[in-house]
């Protein structure tokens, strides 16, 4: 089974080297793709010096959803079977990746989410964000009937079929909670596995403090319109 | 006694506000309007709806702003809403214009590079 590791990254020059080293150690037989989402630091120069990494450079910042979408398109152009996604800021330790990949290799699920809230170990996110995460947990349980504890986790793995099924409707920004709904509505089986996450090692979060309110409004509006009253299929 | 009896204009404005909200939701459902561009529209129409339901709110706003002719407050709110929307879209258009310029430059350079590579391939 061929595995691709996708890292969407924006201005993460300081942390990306550590993440790539971790992948080289813990996931040696994988194809690694970094989508540099229009970084203004030295990301492009650094990535271009890594012969074993495929670097895809956006000409400007498209947001996390745009970067993941580029990665998905690239993945579909290859013959890889499984895509593992992790962040370039060091939050998702590559040594945990085997836990996320295992259910896919054992064909126990179509998609796997690495959750920091199952064993409640490691970085648990800020108090304010945890409120939003609890609300999303309640909504996914009542609307989808799924017990997803970490709807905002970007530590995920999927099969090729899942990516083919969700790429058309993949959101341009703040994609994580909506992605869970898309996968569930398309009938893919999703499971969560416990992971240990670290606090971001550097760079800026794709979601600022004020943005988090806008994020919740937008996500709730999408969930309500597309998944509660139903959208165009 | 209710100082604001329900009149035809109030019924019409409630129906109008609800219709506008439903219209925006319909456009999102049909994927003709993206959620990020619908939030401000919905916010403004919800304010219209609240004002339509609670007619006393216009009196309150007028007193707050020191306006003696209440319909003027309504016009100020309408202008403020329209101004906000226009500013919002101007910012989006400016951002898109900048990105389009960069995209055209990038595409031109990629095209030139491909032409050069093809020429080199022909000579070899």
Tab-separated table of C-alpha atoms in Angstrom:
chain	number	residue	atom	x	y	z
A	1	UNK	CA	0.000	0.000	0.000
A	2	UNK	CA	1.521	3.287	-1.147
A	3	UNK	CA	1.225	6.128	1.333
A	4	UNK	CA	1.515	9.836	0.586
A	5	UNK	CA	2.091	12.329	3.383
A	6	UNK	CA	0.569	15.747	2.731
A	7	UNK	CA	1.687	18.802	4.681
A	8	UNK	CA	-0.113	22.081	3.991
A	9	UNK	CA	2.188	24.832	5.245
A	10	UNK	CA	2.160	28.612	5.501
A	11	UNK	CA	5.145	30.514	6.916
A	12	UNK	CA	6.427	27.480	8.813
A	13	UNK	CA	10.085	27.724	7.873
A	14	UNK	CA	11.163	27.313	11.504
A	15	UNK	CA	9.251	24.099	12.162
A	16	UNK	CA	9.027	22.300	8.820
A	17	UNK	CA	12.578	20.912	9.009
A	18	UNK	CA	11.798	19.099	12.286
A	19	UNK	CA	8.556	17.716	10.871
A	20	UNK	CA	10.300	16.456	7.708
A	21	UNK	CA	13.080	14.871	9.780
A	22	UNK	CA	10.412	13.108	11.864
A	23	UNK	CA	8.748	11.796	8.716
A	24	UNK	CA	12.082	10.579	7.299
A	25	UNK	CA	12.644	8.645	10.549
A	26	UNK	CA	9.150	7.309	11.249
A	27	UNK	CA	7.598	7.099	7.770
A	28	UNK	CA	10.587	6.270	5.568
A	29	UNK	CA	8.754	4.612	2.670
A	30	UNK	CA	6.282	7.377	1.924
A	31	UNK	CA	6.050	10.057	-0.722
A	32	UNK	CA	6.095	13.420	1.050
A	33	UNK	CA	4.328	16.422	-0.473
A	34	UNK	CA	4.437	19.894	1.047
A	35	UNK	CA	1.996	22.483	-0.274
A	36	UNK	CA	3.619	25.833	0.402
A	37	UNK	CA	0.591	28.108	0.578
A	38	UNK	CA	2.213	31.355	-0.583
A	39	UNK	CA	4.619	31.630	2.381
A	40	UNK	CA	6.496	34.897	2.715
A	41	UNK	CA	9.310	33.485	4.867
A	42	UNK	CA	12.069	31.219	3.564
A	43	UNK	CA	9.806	28.166	3.051
A	44	UNK	CA	10.130	28.053	-0.728
A	45	UNK	CA	13.931	28.244	-0.700
A	46	UNK	CA	14.125	25.608	2.043
A	47	UNK	CA	11.756	23.186	0.301
A	48	UNK	CA	13.497	23.548	-3.060
A	49	UNK	CA	16.686	22.262	-1.401
A	50	UNK	CA	15.001	19.002	-0.264
A	51	UNK	CA	15.489	16.462	-3.062
A	52	UNK	CA	13.307	13.795	-1.447
A	53	UNK	CA	10.301	16.108	-0.950
A	54	UNK	CA	7.749	17.148	-3.564
A	55	UNK	CA	7.111	20.857	-3.044
A	56	UNK	CA	4.057	22.519	-4.568
A	57	UNK	CA	4.141	26.312	-4.324
A	58	UNK	CA	1.018	28.440	-4.418
A	59	UNK	CA	1.712	31.867	-5.961
A	60	UNK	CA	-0.202	33.453	-3.043
A	61	UNK	CA	-1.981	32.417	0.120
A	62	UNK	CA	-5.184	30.512	-0.601
A	63	UNK	CA	-5.980	29.404	2.938
A	64	UNK	CA	-5.719	25.942	4.443
A	65	UNK	CA	-8.622	24.561	2.387
A	66	UNK	CA	-7.011	25.664	-0.880
A	67	UNK	CA	-3.681	24.117	0.125
A	68	UNK	CA	-5.289	20.790	1.039
A	69	UNK	CA	-7.252	20.791	-2.209
A	70	UNK	CA	-4.034	21.219	-4.203
A	71	UNK	CA	-2.578	18.299	-2.248
A	72	UNK	CA	-5.675	16.193	-2.973
A	73	UNK	CA	-5.447	16.933	-6.707
A	74	UNK	CA	-1.774	15.996	-6.712
A	75	UNK	CA	-2.492	12.803	-4.752
A	76	UNK	CA	-5.122	11.781	-7.318
A	77	UNK	CA	-2.578	12.277	-10.107
A	78	UNK	CA	-0.286	9.659	-8.510
A	79	UNK	CA	-0.743	5.937	-7.879
A	80	UNK	CA	-0.723	6.253	-4.086
A	81	UNK	CA	-3.492	4.436	-2.183
A	82	UNK	CA	-3.656	6.333	1.099
A	83	UNK	CA	-3.141	9.956	2.054
A	84	UNK	CA	-1.956	10.981	5.494
A	85	UNK	CA	-2.296	14.630	6.390
A	86	UNK	CA	-0.402	16.415	9.112
A	87	UNK	CA	0.466	20.015	9.932
A	88	UNK	CA	3.804	21.656	9.262
A	89	UNK	CA	3.896	23.460	12.613
A	90	UNK	CA	4.950	20.411	14.637
A	91	UNK	CA	1.552	19.867	16.346
A	92	UNK	CA	1.208	16.408	14.851
A	93	UNK	CA	4.248	14.305	15.767
A	94	UNK	CA	5.140	11.941	12.882
A	95	UNK	CA	5.822	9.154	15.402
A	96	UNK	CA	2.040	9.111	16.030
A	97	UNK	CA	1.265	8.656	12.326
A	98	UNK	CA	1.326	4.862	12.427
A	99	UNK	CA	-1.689	4.972	14.842
A	100	UNK	CA	-3.620	7.060	12.310
A	101	UNK	CA	-2.626	4.909	9.343
A	102	UNK	CA	-3.198	1.483	10.944
A	103	UNK	CA	-7.023	1.294	10.551
A	104	UNK	CA	-6.662	2.105	6.841
A	105	UNK	CA	-3.957	-0.486	6.292
A	106	UNK	CA	-6.119	-3.043	8.134
A	107	UNK	CA	-9.113	-1.868	6.027
A	108	UNK	CA	-11.101	-1.142	9.188
A	109	UNK	CA	-12.249	2.303	7.972
A	110	UNK	CA	-12.267	4.657	4.987
A	111	UNK	CA	-11.008	7.647	6.944
A	112	UNK	CA	-9.246	8.074	10.263
A	113	UNK	CA	-9.103	11.137	12.504
A	114	UNK	CA	-6.365	11.510	15.095
A	115	UNK	CA	-8.121	12.815	18.217
A	116	UNK	CA	-6.405	14.540	21.129
A	117	UNK	CA	-9.566	14.192	23.257
A	118	UNK	CA	-9.916	10.413	23.531
A	119	UNK	CA	-7.093	9.908	26.007
A	120	UNK	CA	-6.890	13.624	26.846
A	121	UNK	CA	-3.112	13.617	26.748
A	122	UNK	CA	-0.832	16.248	25.258
A	123	UNK	CA	-1.892	19.686	24.006
A	124	UNK	CA	-5.659	20.114	24.434
A	125	UNK	CA	-6.216	23.492	22.659
A	126	UNK	CA	-7.166	26.790	24.310
A	127	UNK	CA	-10.198	27.091	26.634
A	128	UNK	CA	-12.094	29.243	24.116
A	129	UNK	CA	-11.530	26.784	21.267
A	130	UNK	CA	-12.501	23.842	23.446
A	131	UNK	CA	-15.983	25.407	23.796
A	132	UNK	CA	-16.325	25.430	19.997
A	133	UNK	CA	-14.976	21.880	19.761
A	134	UNK	CA	-17.585	20.681	22.309
A	135	UNK	CA	-20.354	22.349	20.299
A	136	UNK	CA	-19.114	20.670	17.100
A	137	UNK	CA	-18.959	17.343	18.958
A	138	UNK	CA	-22.601	17.773	20.039
A	139	UNK	CA	-23.678	18.702	16.485
A	140	UNK	CA	-21.887	15.805	14.765
A	141	UNK	CA	-23.453	13.425	17.297
A	142	UNK	CA	-26.982	14.768	16.841
A	143	UNK	CA	-26.883	15.405	13.056
A	144	UNK	CA	-24.645	12.584	11.816
A	145	UNK	CA	-25.009	10.173	14.700
A	146	UNK	CA	-21.223	10.024	14.844
A	147	UNK	CA	-19.218	10.228	18.023
A	148	UNK	CA	-16.417	12.471	16.777
A	149	UNK	CA	-14.563	14.021	19.692
A	150	UNK	CA	-12.102	16.096	17.658
A	151	UNK	CA	-13.870	17.694	14.700
A	152	UNK	CA	-11.107	20.267	14.221
A	153	UNK	CA	-8.196	17.837	14.021
A	154	UNK	CA	-6.082	18.082	10.882
A	155	UNK	CA	-4.243	14.840	11.692
A	156	UNK	CA	-6.132	12.570	9.291
A	157	UNK	CA	-5.747	9.745	6.818
A	158	UNK	CA	-8.014	8.769	3.948
A	159	UNK	CA	-8.317	6.301	1.127
A	160	UNK	CA	-8.329	7.420	-2.520
A	161	UNK	CA	-12.122	6.791	-2.705
A	162	UNK	CA	-12.778	9.246	0.119
A	163	UNK	CA	-10.767	11.990	-1.581
A	164	UNK	CA	-12.556	11.382	-4.869
A	165	UNK	CA	-15.853	11.651	-2.986
A	166	UNK	CA	-15.198	14.890	-1.108
A	167	UNK	CA	-12.877	16.941	-3.324
A	168	UNK	CA	-15.644	18.685	-5.278
A	169	UNK	CA	-17.317	20.145	-2.189
A	170	UNK	CA	-14.156	20.644	-0.123
A	171	UNK	CA	-14.390	24.050	1.643
A	172	UNK	CA	-11.913	26.792	0.758
A	173	UNK	CA	-11.266	27.741	4.379
A	174	UNK	CA	-11.683	26.194	7.846
A	175	UNK	CA	-12.356	22.776	6.277
A	176	UNK	CA	-11.995	20.324	9.177
A	177	UNK	CA	-15.551	20.069	10.645
A	178	UNK	CA	-17.227	20.282	7.221
A	179	UNK	CA	-14.938	17.550	5.889
A	180	UNK	CA	-16.308	15.165	8.551
A	181	UNK	CA	-19.889	15.911	7.390
A	182	UNK	CA	-18.937	15.456	3.732
A	183	UNK	CA	-17.324	12.078	4.417
A	184	UNK	CA	-20.216	10.896	6.564
A	185	UNK	CA	-22.923	12.031	4.109
A	186	UNK	CA	-21.104	10.213	1.292
A	187	UNK	CA	-21.331	7.036	3.368
A	188	UNK	CA	-17.649	6.600	4.216
A	189	UNK	CA	-16.795	4.988	7.535
A	190	UNK	CA	-14.840	7.259	9.849
A	191	UNK	CA	-13.096	6.264	13.025
A	192	UNK	CA	-11.089	8.192	15.557
A	193	UNK	CA	-7.863	7.034	17.134
A	194	UNK	CA	-6.160	8.600	20.132
A	195	UNK	CA	-3.132	10.759	19.353
A	196	UNK	CA	-0.860	12.932	21.392
A	197	UNK	CA	-0.527	16.420	19.963
A	198	UNK	CA	2.003	19.099	20.771
A	199	UNK	CA	1.469	22.840	21.011
A	200	UNK	CA	2.443	24.477	17.714
A	201	UNK	CA	6.216	24.853	17.662
A	202	UNK	CA	6.201	28.125	15.704
A	203	UNK	CA	4.473	30.077	12.950
A	204	UNK	CA	0.943	31.434	13.180
A	205	UNK	CA	-2.311	29.522	13.480
A	206	UNK	CA	-4.506	29.684	10.394
A	207	UNK	CA	-7.235	30.839	12.822
A	208	UNK	CA	-6.695	34.067	14.793
A	209	UNK	CA	-8.586	34.970	17.983
A	210	UNK	CA	-11.247	37.132	16.257
A	211	UNK	CA	-11.348	34.758	13.312
A	212	UNK	CA	-12.510	31.949	15.582
A	213	UNK	CA	-15.941	33.645	15.987
A	214	UNK	CA	-16.254	34.100	12.239
A	215	UNK	CA	-15.097	30.484	11.840
A	216	UNK	CA	-17.855	29.187	14.103
A	217	UNK	CA	-20.553	31.294	12.384
A	218	UNK	CA	-19.439	30.117	8.938
A	219	UNK	CA	-19.158	26.462	9.946
A	220	UNK	CA	-22.559	26.519	11.700
A	221	UNK	CA	-24.151	28.194	8.669
A	222	UNK	CA	-22.683	25.550	6.344
A	223	UNK	CA	-23.788	22.704	8.634
A	224	UNK	CA	-27.305	24.175	8.893
A	225	UNK	CA	-27.789	24.895	5.181
A	226	UNK	CA	-25.965	21.970	3.592
A	227	UNK	CA	-26.488	19.206	6.116
A	228	UNK	CA	-29.566	20.032	8.234
A	229	UNK	CA	-31.986	21.368	5.592
A	230	UNK	CA	-30.064	19.610	2.822
A	231	UNK	CA	-28.118	20.971	-0.115
A	232	UNK	CA	-27.724	20.408	-3.836
A	233	UNK	CA	-26.386	16.896	-4.359
B	1	UNK	CA	-52.753	49.208	25.134
B	2	UNK	CA	-50.083	48.215	22.618
B	3	UNK	CA	-48.454	51.474	21.376
B	4	UNK	CA	-47.441	49.692	18.146
B	5	UNK	CA	-50.486	47.869	16.713
B	6	UNK	CA	-49.630	45.437	13.928
B	7	UNK	CA	-50.162	47.318	10.661
B	8	UNK	CA	-49.915	46.256	7.013
B	9	UNK	CA	-46.465	47.871	6.605
B	10	UNK	CA	-45.127	45.887	9.572
B	11	UNK	CA	-46.538	42.620	8.209
B	12	UNK	CA	-45.054	43.450	4.804
B	13	UNK	CA	-41.611	44.222	6.271
B	14	UNK	CA	-41.611	41.006	8.357
B	15	UNK	CA	-42.563	38.961	5.281
B	16	UNK	CA	-39.961	40.842	3.191
B	17	UNK	CA	-37.157	40.248	5.724
B	18	UNK	CA	-38.018	36.552	6.072
B	19	UNK	CA	-38.198	36.213	2.262
B	20	UNK	CA	-34.748	37.806	1.913
B	21	UNK	CA	-33.262	35.459	4.560
B	22	UNK	CA	-34.874	32.430	2.883
B	23	UNK	CA	-33.593	33.694	-0.501
B	24	UNK	CA	-29.999	33.885	0.781
B	25	UNK	CA	-30.254	30.391	2.316
B	26	UNK	CA	-31.689	29.098	-0.967
B	27	UNK	CA	-28.712	30.555	-2.873
B	28	UNK	CA	-26.269	28.882	-0.444
B	29	UNK	CA	-28.135	25.570	-0.800
B	30	UNK	CA	-27.951	25.789	-4.573
B	31	UNK	CA	-24.221	26.615	-4.259
B	32	UNK	CA	-24.672	29.914	-6.081
B	33	UNK	CA	-23.502	31.875	-3.035
B	34	UNK	CA	-20.592	30.914	-0.787
B	35	UNK	CA	-21.164	30.994	2.963
B	36	UNK	CA	-18.377	33.518	3.561
B	37	UNK	CA	-20.117	36.040	1.282
B	38	UNK	CA	-23.564	35.298	2.705
B	39	UNK	CA	-22.809	36.009	6.366
B	40	UNK	CA	-22.989	39.818	6.054
B	41	UNK	CA	-26.198	39.662	3.987
B	42	UNK	CA	-27.825	37.394	6.594
B	43	UNK	CA	-26.625	39.638	9.435
B	44	UNK	CA	-28.199	42.728	7.816
B	45	UNK	CA	-31.468	40.966	6.998
B	46	UNK	CA	-31.701	39.632	10.561
B	47	UNK	CA	-31.406	43.222	11.814
B	48	UNK	CA	-34.218	44.201	9.401
B	49	UNK	CA	-36.300	41.346	10.763
B	50	UNK	CA	-35.710	42.354	14.389
B	51	UNK	CA	-36.617	45.973	13.614
B	52	UNK	CA	-39.730	44.796	11.736
B	53	UNK	CA	-40.898	42.638	14.639
B	54	UNK	CA	-40.039	45.097	17.410
B	55	UNK	CA	-41.202	48.441	16.048
B	56	UNK	CA	-40.259	50.125	19.316
B	57	UNK	CA	-36.595	49.451	18.476
B	58	UNK	CA	-36.683	52.256	15.876
B	59	UNK	CA	-37.937	54.684	18.552
B	60	UNK	CA	-35.119	53.512	20.822
B	61	UNK	CA	-32.459	53.958	18.124
B	62	UNK	CA	-33.874	57.386	17.213
B	63	UNK	CA	-33.683	58.525	20.845
B	64	UNK	CA	-30.167	57.120	21.121
B	65	UNK	CA	-29.046	59.036	18.013
B	66	UNK	CA	-31.077	62.172	18.867
B	67	UNK	CA	-33.229	61.913	15.742
B	68	UNK	CA	-36.768	63.297	16.104
B	69	UNK	CA	-38.113	61.931	12.783
B	70	UNK	CA	-38.067	58.130	13.248
B	71	UNK	CA	-38.122	57.099	9.545
B	72	UNK	CA	-34.776	58.945	9.183
B	73	UNK	CA	-33.247	56.384	11.591
B	74	UNK	CA	-34.490	53.607	9.352
B	75	UNK	CA	-32.827	55.251	6.344
B	76	UNK	CA	-29.569	55.671	8.298
B	77	UNK	CA	-29.646	51.955	9.160
B	78	UNK	CA	-30.382	51.052	5.546
B	79	UNK	CA	-27.519	53.236	4.295
B	80	UNK	CA	-25.171	51.821	6.940
B	81	UNK	CA	-26.061	48.269	5.866
B	82	UNK	CA	-25.647	49.053	2.161
B	83	UNK	CA	-22.375	50.890	2.863
B	84	UNK	CA	-21.032	47.920	4.840
B	85	UNK	CA	-21.911	45.524	2.029
B	86	UNK	CA	-20.309	47.750	-0.614
B	87	UNK	CA	-17.149	48.148	1.455
B	88	UNK	CA	-17.047	44.384	2.073
B	89	UNK	CA	-17.266	43.651	-1.654
B	90	UNK	CA	-14.751	46.395	-2.534
B	91	UNK	CA	-12.229	44.733	-0.204
B	92	UNK	CA	-12.926	41.325	-1.785
B	93	UNK	CA	-12.612	42.753	-5.324
B	94	UNK	CA	-9.309	44.474	-4.428
B	95	UNK	CA	-7.940	41.225	-3.018
B	96	UNK	CA	-9.066	39.300	-6.100
B	97	UNK	CA	-7.531	41.918	-8.412
B	98	UNK	CA	-4.156	41.610	-6.613
B	99	UNK	CA	-4.327	37.815	-6.785
B	100	UNK	CA	-5.351	37.855	-10.435
B	101	UNK	CA	-2.352	40.070	-11.321
B	102	UNK	CA	0.000	37.675	-9.556
B	103	UNK	CA	-1.634	34.681	-11.170
B	104	UNK	CA	-1.293	36.188	-14.665
B	105	UNK	CA	2.383	36.964	-14.018
B	106	UNK	CA	2.970	33.447	-12.705
B	107	UNK	CA	1.144	31.866	-15.654
B	108	UNK	CA	3.089	33.966	-18.161
B	109	UNK	CA	6.416	32.936	-16.602
B	110	UNK	CA	5.386	29.253	-16.511
B	111	UNK	CA	4.322	29.481	-20.166
B	112	UNK	CA	7.664	31.073	-21.141
B	113	UNK	CA	9.574	28.423	-19.192
B	114	UNK	CA	7.636	25.654	-20.940
B	115	UNK	CA	8.352	27.206	-24.360
B	116	UNK	CA	12.074	27.417	-23.526
B	117	UNK	CA	12.098	23.782	-22.358
B	118	UNK	CA	10.344	22.644	-25.529
B	119	UNK	CA	12.829	24.600	-27.701
B	120	UNK	CA	15.770	23.016	-25.867
B	121	UNK	CA	14.169	19.595	-26.340
B	122	UNK	CA	13.863	20.220	-30.111
B	123	UNK	CA	17.565	21.179	-30.396
B	124	UNK	CA	18.787	18.182	-28.413
